[in-house]
Amino acid sequence: EMLRSLVGSEMCIRDRNVTVVSPESDGFVTVYPCDVSRPNASNVNFISGQIVANGVIAPVSSSGEVCVYSLANTDLVVDLAGWFPGDAFIGATPTRLKDTRLAGQKLSPPSILTVQIHGALLTVAGNTAQVPLTASAVALNVTVVNPENPGFVTVWPCSSSQPTASNLNYTPRQTVANNVVAPIGDQGDVCVYSSAPSDVIVDISGYFSGENGNEFVGATPKRVIDTRTSLGSPPQAQ
């Protein structure tokens, strides 16, 4: 199914919470600006019958819309939490940076996955661009696939010591994703650690480098789509 959000075109980048409710089969959701092709990236991963949510930072199209794609038939709930004015955040079409499945080797402790952010190629407003050296933080979606044991993932700037913190938690054989905003290390990278052997996918959706006064504008979360109650525009065939 394809959904178009009904939001004003003056809001450049949105912070949303997207919830999948009782999907008919396993799958994923991708959120992206409606004026580009659907990217090879995911924001929420789910199994049949599950209720699962994830925070999503998504750029909007030139007409002020985002599209939401689900691989399986499901109800979707989209809550709007705020937006970034000006150049506080540079949003991009979600782009895959790392996928350990392609190498055929899971990320296992004590190994650390290094993900280069500065210089990464993105699509911004339909044009190819690089993450500049001035970028101080990055918006990522990190997905764990088929972990062997219960555990957690931590993301942090590689120039710092690994913190005692987690960005997402998982159980064996689970596929789970989470939105992560991480500072970028001195060498332009972030590090990813998994406490149990697991495949890890890292997608980037933009970066932060705005001037003072261009910070994120928060708001009380407001529901803009709920397919269970026909709130928002109806799904459209892709």
C-alpha positions as a Python dict, from the first residue, in 0.01 Angstrom:
ca = {
    (1, 'E'): (0, 0, 0),
    (2, 'M'): (107, 361, -59),
    (3, 'L'): (9, 645, 173),
    (4, 'R'): (50, 1018, 127),
    (5, 'S'): (61, 1240, 436),
    (6, 'L'): (-149, 1554, 452),
    (7, 'V'): (101, 1806, 585),
    (8, 'G'): (188, 2163, 489),
    (9, 'S'): (463, 2223, 235),
    (10, 'E'): (633, 2482, 455),
    (11, 'M'): (763, 2214, 694),
    (12, 'C'): (1085, 2089, 542),
    (13, 'I'): (1181, 1784, 748),
    (14, 'R'): (952, 1592, 984),
    (15, 'D'): (1006, 1380, 1291),
    (16, 'R'): (741, 1108, 1296),
    (17, 'N'): (650, 793, 1479),
    (18, 'V'): (527, 523, 1242),
    (19, 'T'): (340, 227, 1390),
    (20, 'V'): (251, -97, 1213),
    (21, 'V'): (-61, -268, 1353),
    (22, 'S'): (-150, -634, 1288),
    (23, 'P'): (21, -691, 951),
    (24, 'E'): (-102, -993, 755),
    (25, 'S'): (252, -1123, 693),
    (26, 'D'): (617, -1043, 765),
    (27, 'G'): (762, -733, 602),
    (28, 'F'): (889, -378, 638),
    (29, 'V'): (787, -15, 596),
    (30, 'T'): (980, 251, 403),
    (31, 'V'): (918, 626, 444),
    (32, 'Y'): (1051, 862, 176),
    (33, 'P'): (972, 1187, -12),
    (34, 'C'): (700, 1125, -270),
    (35, 'D'): (887, 1287, -561),
    (36, 'V'): (1167, 1027, -572),
    (37, 'S'): (1175, 654, -643),
    (38, 'R'): (1126, 428, -343),
    (39, 'P'): (1472, 355, -200),
    (40, 'N'): (1626, 26, -90),
    (41, 'A'): (1592, 102, 280),
    (42, 'S'): (1357, 26, 569),
    (43, 'N'): (1227, 221, 868),
    (44, 'V'): (1012, -38, 1047),
    (45, 'N'): (1046, -417, 1030),
    (46, 'F'): (765, -645, 1146),
    (47, 'I'): (632, -998, 1164),
    (48, 'S'): (276, -1114, 1107),
    (49, 'G'): (30, -992, 1370),
    (50, 'Q'): (283, -768, 1545),
    (51, 'I'): (237, -411, 1670),
    (52, 'V'): (568, -230, 1630),
    (53, 'A'): (674, 135, 1604),
    (54, 'N'): (983, 334, 1514),
    (55, 'G'): (1080, 698, 1509),
    (56, 'V'): (1139, 827, 1155),
    (57, 'I'): (1309, 1147, 1038),
    (58, 'A'): (1202, 1196, 677),
    (59, 'P'): (1248, 1472, 418),
    (60, 'V'): (934, 1583, 240),
    (61, 'S'): (877, 1623, -133),
    (62, 'S'): (862, 1958, -312),
    (63, 'S'): (485, 1951, -257),
    (64, 'G'): (521, 1881, 116),
    (65, 'E'): (445, 1508, 119),
    (66, 'V'): (604, 1185, 233),
    (67, 'C'): (508, 840, 108),
    (68, 'V'): (482, 530, 325),
    (69, 'Y'): (524, 187, 165),
    (70, 'S'): (447, -144, 334),
    (71, 'L'): (558, -477, 193),
    (72, 'A'): (257, -650, 354),
    (73, 'N'): (-106, -550, 403),
    (74, 'T'): (-128, -373, 738),
    (75, 'D'): (-283, -88, 931),
    (76, 'L'): (-49, 208, 974),
    (77, 'V'): (-47, 487, 1229),
    (78, 'V'): (164, 801, 1166),
    (79, 'D'): (216, 1056, 1444),
    (80, 'L'): (389, 1390, 1375),
    (81, 'A'): (624, 1512, 1651),
    (82, 'G'): (792, 1817, 1494),
    (83, 'W'): (1007, 1952, 1215),
    (84, 'F'): (1343, 2112, 1135),
    (85, 'P'): (1338, 2465, 990),
    (86, 'G'): (1606, 2610, 767),
    (87, 'D'): (1932, 2416, 743),
    (88, 'A'): (1929, 2259, 1089),
    (89, 'F'): (1898, 1921, 921),
    (90, 'I'): (1975, 1817, 564),
    (91, 'G'): (1738, 1536, 473),
    (92, 'A'): (1813, 1281, 205),
    (93, 'T'): (1645, 990, 34),
    (94, 'P'): (1723, 695, 267),
    (95, 'T'): (2046, 531, 151),
    (96, 'R'): (2197, 201, 262),
    (97, 'L'): (2551, 237, 397),
    (98, 'K'): (2616, -108, 546),
    (99, 'D'): (2457, -452, 525),
    (100, 'T'): (2660, -732, 682),
    (101, 'R'): (2445, -990, 501),
    (102, 'L'): (2622, -897, 178),
    (103, 'A'): (2957, -998, 328),
    (104, 'G'): (2815, -1323, 465),
    (105, 'Q'): (2956, -1254, 813),
    (106, 'K'): (2756, -1140, 1113),
    (107, 'L'): (2874, -863, 1344),
    (108, 'S'): (2991, -1051, 1654),
    (109, 'P'): (3151, -929, 1978),
    (110, 'P'): (3408, -798, 2037),
    (111, 'S'): (3418, -676, 1673),
    (112, 'I'): (3300, -325, 1592),
    (113, 'L'): (3149, -212, 1261),
    (114, 'T'): (3287, 121, 1138),
    (115, 'V'): (3053, 325, 917),
    (116, 'Q'): (3202, 619, 726),
    (117, 'I'): (2964, 918, 728),
    (118, 'H'): (3167, 1214, 598),
    (119, 'G'): (3190, 1179, 222),
    (120, 'A'): (2899, 935, 194),
    (121, 'L'): (2698, 986, -124),
    (122, 'L'): (2334, 1087, -76),
    (123, 'T'): (2043, 1205, -287),
    (124, 'V'): (1929, 1544, -159),
    (125, 'A'): (1634, 1712, -334),
    (126, 'G'): (1694, 1491, -637),
    (127, 'N'): (2065, 1574, -664),
    (128, 'T'): (2371, 1371, -568),
    (129, 'A'): (2556, 1518, -271),
    (130, 'Q'): (2820, 1419, -17),
    (131, 'V'): (2793, 1444, 359),
    (132, 'P'): (3028, 1740, 425),
    (133, 'L'): (3309, 1759, 678),
    (134, 'T'): (3102, 2015, 868),
    (135, 'A'): (2832, 1757, 951),
    (136, 'S'): (2834, 1702, 1327),
    (137, 'A'): (2567, 1433, 1367),
    (138, 'V'): (2382, 1186, 1149),
    (139, 'A'): (2031, 1042, 1132),
    (140, 'L'): (2042, 665, 1083),
    (141, 'N'): (1805, 374, 1082),
    (142, 'V'): (1977, 69, 1229),
    (143, 'T'): (1826, -277, 1177),
    (144, 'V'): (1925, -603, 1343),
    (145, 'V'): (1845, -923, 1152),
    (146, 'N'): (1842, -1277, 1292),
    (147, 'P'): (2049, -1234, 1610),
    (148, 'E'): (2165, -1558, 1767),
    (149, 'N'): (2104, -1453, 2129),
    (150, 'P'): (1927, -1176, 2322),
    (151, 'G'): (2126, -854, 2314),
    (152, 'F'): (2159, -492, 2214),
    (153, 'V'): (2323, -256, 1965),
    (154, 'T'): (2516, 58, 2054),
    (155, 'V'): (2604, 338, 1806),
    (156, 'W'): (2856, 609, 1896),
    (157, 'P'): (3126, 836, 1743),
    (158, 'C'): (3434, 624, 1682),
    (159, 'S'): (3667, 886, 1831),
    (160, 'S'): (3503, 833, 2171),
    (161, 'S'): (3502, 534, 2404),
    (162, 'Q'): (3215, 291, 2363),
    (163, 'P'): (2940, 407, 2600),
    (164, 'T'): (2736, 197, 2838),
    (165, 'A'): (2413, 249, 2647),
    (166, 'S'): (2194, 83, 2387),
    (167, 'N'): (2011, 211, 2081),
    (168, 'L'): (1803, -97, 2017),
    (169, 'N'): (1738, -426, 2193),
    (170, 'Y'): (1650, -765, 2046),
    (171, 'T'): (1565, -1127, 2114),
    (172, 'P'): (1692, -1433, 1920),
    (173, 'R'): (1594, -1447, 1550),
    (174, 'Q'): (1414, -1114, 1574),
    (175, 'T'): (1429, -842, 1308),
    (176, 'V'): (1408, -503, 1477),
    (177, 'A'): (1494, -146, 1372),
    (178, 'N'): (1534, 187, 1545),
    (179, 'N'): (1598, 545, 1447),
    (180, 'V'): (1936, 665, 1577),
    (181, 'V'): (2075, 1018, 1586),
    (182, 'A'): (2448, 984, 1651),
    (183, 'P'): (2734, 1234, 1675),
    (184, 'I'): (3000, 1186, 1407),
    (185, 'G'): (3356, 1104, 1520),
    (186, 'D'): (3668, 1309, 1448),
    (187, 'Q'): (3749, 1086, 1149),
    (188, 'G'): (3400, 1126, 1006),
    (189, 'D'): (3262, 790, 1119),
    (190, 'V'): (3037, 615, 1367),
    (191, 'C'): (3089, 276, 1531),
    (192, 'V'): (2831, 1, 1575),
    (193, 'Y'): (2857, -279, 1834),
    (194, 'S'): (2626, -578, 1873),
    (195, 'S'): (2641, -777, 2197),
    (196, 'A'): (2536, -1099, 2019),
    (197, 'P'): (2619, -1230, 1669),
    (198, 'S'): (2377, -1060, 1432),
    (199, 'D'): (2345, -915, 1085),
    (200, 'V'): (2326, -537, 1096),
    (201, 'I'): (2190, -293, 838),
    (202, 'V'): (2266, 82, 853),
    (203, 'D'): (2063, 331, 646),
    (204, 'I'): (2124, 708, 647),
    (205, 'S'): (1845, 964, 609),
    (206, 'G'): (2037, 1288, 659),
    (207, 'Y'): (2278, 1488, 873),
    (208, 'F'): (2288, 1785, 1112),
    (209, 'S'): (2501, 2097, 1072),
    (210, 'G'): (2275, 2399, 1120),
    (211, 'E'): (2352, 2738, 1273),
    (212, 'N'): (2220, 2844, 1612),
    (213, 'G'): (1851, 2924, 1587),
    (214, 'N'): (1789, 2648, 1333),
    (215, 'E'): (1734, 2374, 1588),
    (216, 'F'): (1467, 2106, 1577),
    (217, 'V'): (1118, 2239, 1651),
    (218, 'G'): (939, 1994, 1880),
    (219, 'A'): (566, 1959, 1915),
    (220, 'T'): (315, 1755, 2110),
    (221, 'P'): (277, 1441, 1896),
    (222, 'K'): (-21, 1470, 1661),
    (223, 'R'): (-173, 1178, 1472),
    (224, 'V'): (-191, 1246, 1099),
    (225, 'I'): (-261, 894, 961),
    (226, 'D'): (-449, 598, 1108),
    (227, 'T'): (-577, 352, 848),
    (228, 'R'): (-791, 180, 1114),
    (229, 'T'): (-1015, 487, 1140),
    (230, 'S'): (-965, 634, 790),
    (231, 'L'): (-775, 930, 936),
    (232, 'G'): (-565, 1092, 663),
    (233, 'S'): (-558, 1017, 293),
    (234, 'P'): (-644, 659, 187),
    (235, 'P'): (-383, 415, 55),
    (236, 'Q'): (-299, 439, -314),
    (237, 'A'): (-184, 156, -537),
    (238, 'Q'): (180, 187, -633),
}
